[in-house]
């Protein structure tokens, strides 16, 4: 099964993907997580993209497409994937269609007000990338990851100014993908407003 998780920043794509992999048994591939790991490792890719991520803008299509093409060629992704955060532009979607097009695109539907609350309280693990929320999904121990014991931090792009920018970028460059995939008969809408378990149930229904 090849799935794309589409939706605005903070819709819960990463949170749901971490649970959905248990159901669909394919790898969760997040371009945001790949970029953040490169930044943490101070690799050439990380040095190139750090200021772009911090500002809330998008990394250029060529870099991102090459990255995903290489990742999808790895053995674990040959049977399928959950792509979270890719594609984010029409050229990215067209490129993906050329090397491994999706079976279904799940569109996480949520208003901006909810997004701001979710991103404002998000805490992310430095080691494994797991997400928590100070109110909606706190870790068992403050600032410590339940899964690997890593330190939790607030992402640089979860500042108010960067959230605003990311929502603008989403509207201009990514939201057109909703119509693009609807026209191809691939889109399924999921109401992303309820609590995580209810969103997971909505996801099961559309599978
Ligand atoms: P990326 O990491 O993909 O960020 P994003 O799309 O903005 O998505 P987020 O990770 O912010 O949100 P999410 O929907 O996964 O929500 P989450 O599950 O964490 O990209 C970061 C940057 O990388 C981009 O800005 C860009 O610069 C670059 N980039 C990445 N891909 C690119 C591409 N294809 N092209 C170009 N550039 C690219 O949930 C958010 C919070 O809400 C958490 O705290 C969570 O605990 C909580 N929560 C989740 N679900 C619920 C729920 N149902 N109820 C209550 N709380 C919930």
CSV table of N, CA and C in Angstrom, one decimal, residues 25-109:
chain,number,residue,atom,x,y,z
A,25,UNK,N,1.7,-1.8,7.7
A,25,UNK,CA,2.9,-2.5,7.7
A,25,UNK,C,3.9,-2.1,6.5
A,26,UNK,N,4.0,-0.8,6.4
A,26,UNK,CA,4.9,-0.2,5.4
A,26,UNK,C,5.7,0.9,6.2
A,27,UNK,N,6.8,1.3,5.7
A,27,UNK,CA,7.6,2.4,6.5
A,27,UNK,C,7.0,3.7,6.4
A,28,UNK,N,7.1,4.5,7.5
A,28,UNK,CA,6.7,5.9,7.6
A,28,UNK,C,7.9,6.7,7.1
A,29,UNK,N,7.7,7.5,6.1
A,29,UNK,CA,8.8,8.3,5.5
A,29,UNK,C,8.4,9.7,5.6
A,30,UNK,N,9.1,10.5,6.5
A,30,UNK,CA,8.8,11.9,6.7
A,30,UNK,C,10.0,12.7,6.2
A,31,UNK,N,9.7,13.5,5.2
A,31,UNK,CA,10.8,14.4,4.7
A,31,UNK,C,11.3,15.4,5.7
A,32,UNK,N,10.4,15.8,6.5
A,32,UNK,CA,10.7,16.8,7.6
A,32,UNK,C,11.7,16.1,8.6
A,33,UNK,N,11.4,14.8,9.0
A,33,UNK,CA,12.3,14.1,9.9
A,33,UNK,C,13.6,13.8,9.2
A,34,UNK,N,13.7,13.6,7.9
A,34,UNK,CA,14.9,13.3,7.2
A,34,UNK,C,15.8,14.6,7.3
A,35,UNK,N,15.1,15.7,7.0
A,35,UNK,CA,15.9,17.0,7.0
A,35,UNK,C,16.4,17.3,8.4
A,36,UNK,N,15.5,17.1,9.4
A,36,UNK,CA,15.9,17.4,10.8
A,36,UNK,C,17.1,16.5,11.3
A,37,UNK,N,17.1,15.2,10.8
A,37,UNK,CA,18.2,14.3,11.2
A,37,UNK,C,19.5,14.8,10.5
A,38,UNK,N,19.4,15.3,9.3
A,38,UNK,CA,20.5,15.8,8.5
A,38,UNK,C,21.1,17.1,9.2
A,39,UNK,N,20.2,17.9,9.7
A,39,UNK,CA,20.6,19.1,10.5
A,39,UNK,C,21.3,18.7,11.8
A,40,UNK,N,20.8,17.8,12.5
A,40,UNK,CA,21.4,17.3,13.7
A,40,UNK,C,22.8,16.7,13.5
A,41,UNK,N,22.9,16.0,12.3
A,41,UNK,CA,24.2,15.4,12.0
A,41,UNK,C,25.2,16.4,11.4
A,42,UNK,N,24.7,17.6,11.1
A,42,UNK,CA,25.5,18.7,10.5
A,42,UNK,C,26.1,18.2,9.2
A,43,UNK,N,25.3,17.4,8.4
A,43,UNK,CA,25.8,16.9,7.1
A,43,UNK,C,25.7,18.0,6.1
A,44,UNK,N,26.2,17.9,4.9
A,44,UNK,CA,26.1,18.9,3.9
A,44,UNK,C,24.6,19.2,3.6
A,45,UNK,N,23.8,18.2,3.6
A,45,UNK,CA,22.3,18.5,3.3
A,45,UNK,C,21.8,19.3,4.5
A,46,UNK,N,22.2,18.9,5.7
A,46,UNK,CA,21.7,19.6,6.9
A,46,UNK,C,22.1,21.1,6.9
A,47,UNK,N,23.3,21.3,6.6
A,47,UNK,CA,23.8,22.7,6.6
A,47,UNK,C,23.1,23.6,5.5
A,48,UNK,N,22.8,22.9,4.4
A,48,UNK,CA,22.1,23.6,3.3
A,48,UNK,C,20.6,24.0,3.7
A,49,UNK,N,19.9,23.1,4.4
A,49,UNK,CA,18.5,23.3,4.6
A,49,UNK,C,18.1,23.9,6.0
A,50,UNK,N,19.1,24.0,6.9
A,50,UNK,CA,18.7,24.5,8.3
A,50,UNK,C,18.0,25.8,8.3
A,51,UNK,N,18.5,26.8,7.6
A,51,UNK,CA,17.8,28.1,7.7
A,51,UNK,C,16.5,28.1,7.0
A,52,UNK,N,16.4,27.2,6.0
A,52,UNK,CA,15.1,27.1,5.2
A,52,UNK,C,14.0,26.6,6.2
A,53,UNK,N,14.4,25.5,6.9
A,53,UNK,CA,13.4,24.9,7.8
A,53,UNK,C,13.0,25.9,8.9
A,54,UNK,N,14.1,26.5,9.5
A,54,UNK,CA,13.8,27.5,10.6
A,54,UNK,C,12.8,28.5,10.2
A,55,UNK,N,12.9,29.0,8.9
A,55,UNK,CA,12.0,30.1,8.5
A,55,UNK,C,10.6,29.6,8.2
A,56,UNK,N,10.4,28.3,7.9
A,56,UNK,CA,9.1,27.8,7.5
A,56,UNK,C,8.9,27.8,6.0
A,57,UNK,N,9.9,28.1,5.2
A,57,UNK,CA,9.8,28.0,3.8
A,57,UNK,C,10.1,26.5,3.4
A,58,UNK,N,9.9,26.2,2.1
A,58,UNK,CA,10.1,24.9,1.6
A,58,UNK,C,11.5,24.7,1.0
A,59,UNK,N,12.1,23.6,1.2
A,59,UNK,CA,13.3,23.2,0.5
A,59,UNK,C,13.0,23.1,-1.0
A,60,UNK,N,14.0,23.3,-1.9
A,60,UNK,CA,13.7,23.3,-3.3
A,60,UNK,C,13.3,21.9,-3.8
A,61,UNK,N,12.5,21.9,-4.8
A,61,UNK,CA,11.9,20.6,-5.3
A,61,UNK,C,13.0,19.6,-5.7
A,62,UNK,N,14.1,20.1,-6.4
A,62,UNK,CA,15.1,19.1,-7.0
A,62,UNK,C,15.7,18.4,-5.8
A,63,UNK,N,16.1,19.1,-4.8
A,63,UNK,CA,16.7,18.4,-3.6
A,63,UNK,C,15.8,17.4,-3.0
A,64,UNK,N,14.5,17.9,-2.8
A,64,UNK,CA,13.6,17.0,-2.1
A,64,UNK,C,13.2,15.8,-2.9
A,65,UNK,N,13.0,16.0,-4.2
A,65,UNK,CA,12.6,14.9,-5.1
A,65,UNK,C,13.7,13.8,-5.1
A,66,UNK,N,15.0,14.3,-5.2
A,66,UNK,CA,16.1,13.3,-5.2
A,66,UNK,C,16.2,12.5,-4.0
A,67,UNK,N,16.0,13.2,-2.8
A,67,UNK,CA,16.0,12.5,-1.5
A,67,UNK,C,14.9,11.4,-1.4
A,68,UNK,N,13.7,11.8,-1.9
A,68,UNK,CA,12.6,10.8,-1.8
A,68,UNK,C,12.8,9.7,-2.8
A,69,UNK,N,13.3,10.0,-4.0
A,69,UNK,CA,13.5,8.9,-5.0
A,69,UNK,C,14.5,7.9,-4.4
A,70,UNK,N,15.6,8.4,-3.8
A,70,UNK,CA,16.6,7.5,-3.2
A,70,UNK,C,16.0,6.7,-2.0
A,71,UNK,N,15.2,7.3,-1.2
A,71,UNK,CA,14.7,6.6,0.0
A,71,UNK,C,13.7,5.5,-0.5
A,72,UNK,N,12.9,5.8,-1.5
A,72,UNK,CA,11.9,4.8,-1.9
A,72,UNK,C,12.5,3.7,-2.7
A,73,UNK,N,13.8,3.8,-3.1
A,73,UNK,CA,14.5,2.7,-3.8
A,73,UNK,C,15.0,1.7,-2.7
A,74,UNK,N,15.0,2.1,-1.5
A,74,UNK,CA,15.5,1.2,-0.4
A,74,UNK,C,14.6,0.0,-0.2
A,75,UNK,N,15.1,-1.2,0.2
A,75,UNK,CA,14.4,-2.4,0.2
A,75,UNK,C,13.1,-2.3,1.0
A,76,UNK,N,13.1,-1.7,2.1
A,76,UNK,CA,11.9,-1.7,3.0
A,76,UNK,C,10.7,-0.9,2.4
A,77,UNK,N,11.0,-0.1,1.4
A,77,UNK,CA,9.9,0.8,0.8
A,77,UNK,C,9.4,0.2,-0.5
A,78,UNK,N,9.9,-1.0,-0.9
A,78,UNK,CA,9.5,-1.5,-2.2
A,78,UNK,C,8.1,-2.0,-2.2
A,79,UNK,N,7.6,-2.4,-1.1
A,79,UNK,CA,6.2,-2.9,-1.0
A,79,UNK,C,5.2,-1.8,-0.7
A,80,UNK,N,5.7,-0.6,-0.4
A,80,UNK,CA,4.8,0.5,-0.1
A,80,UNK,C,5.4,1.5,0.9
A,81,UNK,N,4.6,2.5,1.2
A,81,UNK,CA,5.1,3.6,2.1
A,81,UNK,C,4.0,4.4,2.7
A,82,UNK,N,4.2,5.1,3.7
A,82,UNK,CA,3.4,6.2,4.1
A,82,UNK,C,4.3,7.4,4.0
A,83,UNK,N,4.0,8.3,3.0
A,83,UNK,CA,4.8,9.5,2.8
A,83,UNK,C,4.1,10.6,3.6
A,84,UNK,N,4.9,11.2,4.5
A,84,UNK,CA,4.4,12.3,5.4
A,84,UNK,C,5.2,13.6,5.1
A,85,UNK,N,4.5,14.5,4.5
A,85,UNK,CA,5.2,15.8,4.2
A,85,UNK,C,5.8,15.8,2.7
A,86,UNK,N,5.5,14.8,2.0
A,86,UNK,CA,5.9,14.8,0.5
A,86,UNK,C,4.7,14.1,-0.2
A,87,UNK,N,4.3,14.6,-1.4
A,87,UNK,CA,4.7,15.8,-2.0
A,87,UNK,C,4.1,17.0,-1.4
A,88,UNK,N,4.7,18.2,-1.6
A,88,UNK,CA,4.2,19.5,-1.1
A,88,UNK,C,4.0,20.5,-2.1
A,89,UNK,N,4.4,20.1,-3.4
A,89,UNK,CA,4.1,21.0,-4.5
A,89,UNK,C,3.7,20.1,-5.7
A,90,UNK,N,3.1,20.8,-6.7
A,90,UNK,CA,2.6,20.0,-7.9
A,90,UNK,C,3.8,19.4,-8.6
A,91,UNK,N,5.0,20.1,-8.8
A,91,UNK,CA,6.1,19.4,-9.4
A,91,UNK,C,6.6,18.2,-8.6
A,92,UNK,N,6.5,18.2,-7.3
A,92,UNK,CA,6.9,17.0,-6.5
A,92,UNK,C,5.9,15.9,-6.8
A,93,UNK,N,4.6,16.2,-6.8
A,93,UNK,CA,3.6,15.2,-7.1
A,93,UNK,C,3.8,14.5,-8.5
A,94,UNK,N,4.2,15.4,-9.4
A,94,UNK,CA,4.4,14.9,-10.8
A,94,UNK,C,5.6,14.0,-10.8
A,95,UNK,N,6.6,14.4,-10.1
A,95,UNK,CA,7.9,13.6,-10.1
A,95,UNK,C,7.6,12.2,-9.4
A,96,UNK,N,6.8,12.2,-8.3
A,96,UNK,CA,6.5,11.0,-7.6
A,96,UNK,C,5.7,10.0,-8.5
A,97,UNK,N,4.8,10.6,-9.3
A,97,UNK,CA,4.0,9.7,-10.2
A,97,UNK,C,4.9,9.0,-11.2
A,98,UNK,N,6.1,9.6,-11.5
A,98,UNK,CA,7.0,9.0,-12.4
A,98,UNK,C,7.8,7.9,-11.9
A,99,UNK,N,8.0,7.8,-10.5
A,99,UNK,CA,8.8,6.7,-10.0
A,99,UNK,C,8.1,5.8,-9.0
A,100,UNK,N,7.0,6.3,-8.3
A,100,UNK,CA,6.3,5.4,-7.4
A,100,UNK,C,5.0,6.1,-6.9
A,101,UNK,N,4.0,6.2,-7.8
A,101,UNK,CA,2.8,7.0,-7.5
A,101,UNK,C,2.0,6.3,-6.4
A,102,UNK,N,1.2,7.1,-5.7
A,102,UNK,CA,0.4,6.6,-4.5
A,102,UNK,C,-0.9,5.8,-5.0
A,103,UNK,N,-1.3,4.9,-4.0
A,103,UNK,CA,-2.6,4.2,-4.2
A,103,UNK,C,-3.7,5.1,-3.6
A,104,UNK,N,-3.4,5.8,-2.6
A,104,UNK,CA,-4.4,6.7,-1.9
A,104,UNK,C,-3.7,7.9,-1.3
A,105,UNK,N,-4.5,9.0,-1.2
A,105,UNK,CA,-3.9,10.2,-0.6
A,105,UNK,C,-4.9,10.6,0.5
A,106,UNK,N,-4.4,10.6,1.8
A,106,UNK,CA,-5.3,10.9,2.9
A,106,UNK,C,-5.1,12.4,3.2
A,107,UNK,N,-6.2,13.1,3.1
A,107,UNK,CA,-6.2,14.5,3.4
A,107,UNK,C,-6.7,14.9,4.8
A,108,UNK,N,-5.8,15.3,5.6
A,108,UNK,CA,-6.1,15.6,7.0
A,108,UNK,C,-6.7,17.0,7.1
A,109,UNK,N,-8.0,17.1,7.4
A,109,UNK,CA,-8.7,18.3,7.4
A,109,UNK,C,-8.8,18.9,8.8
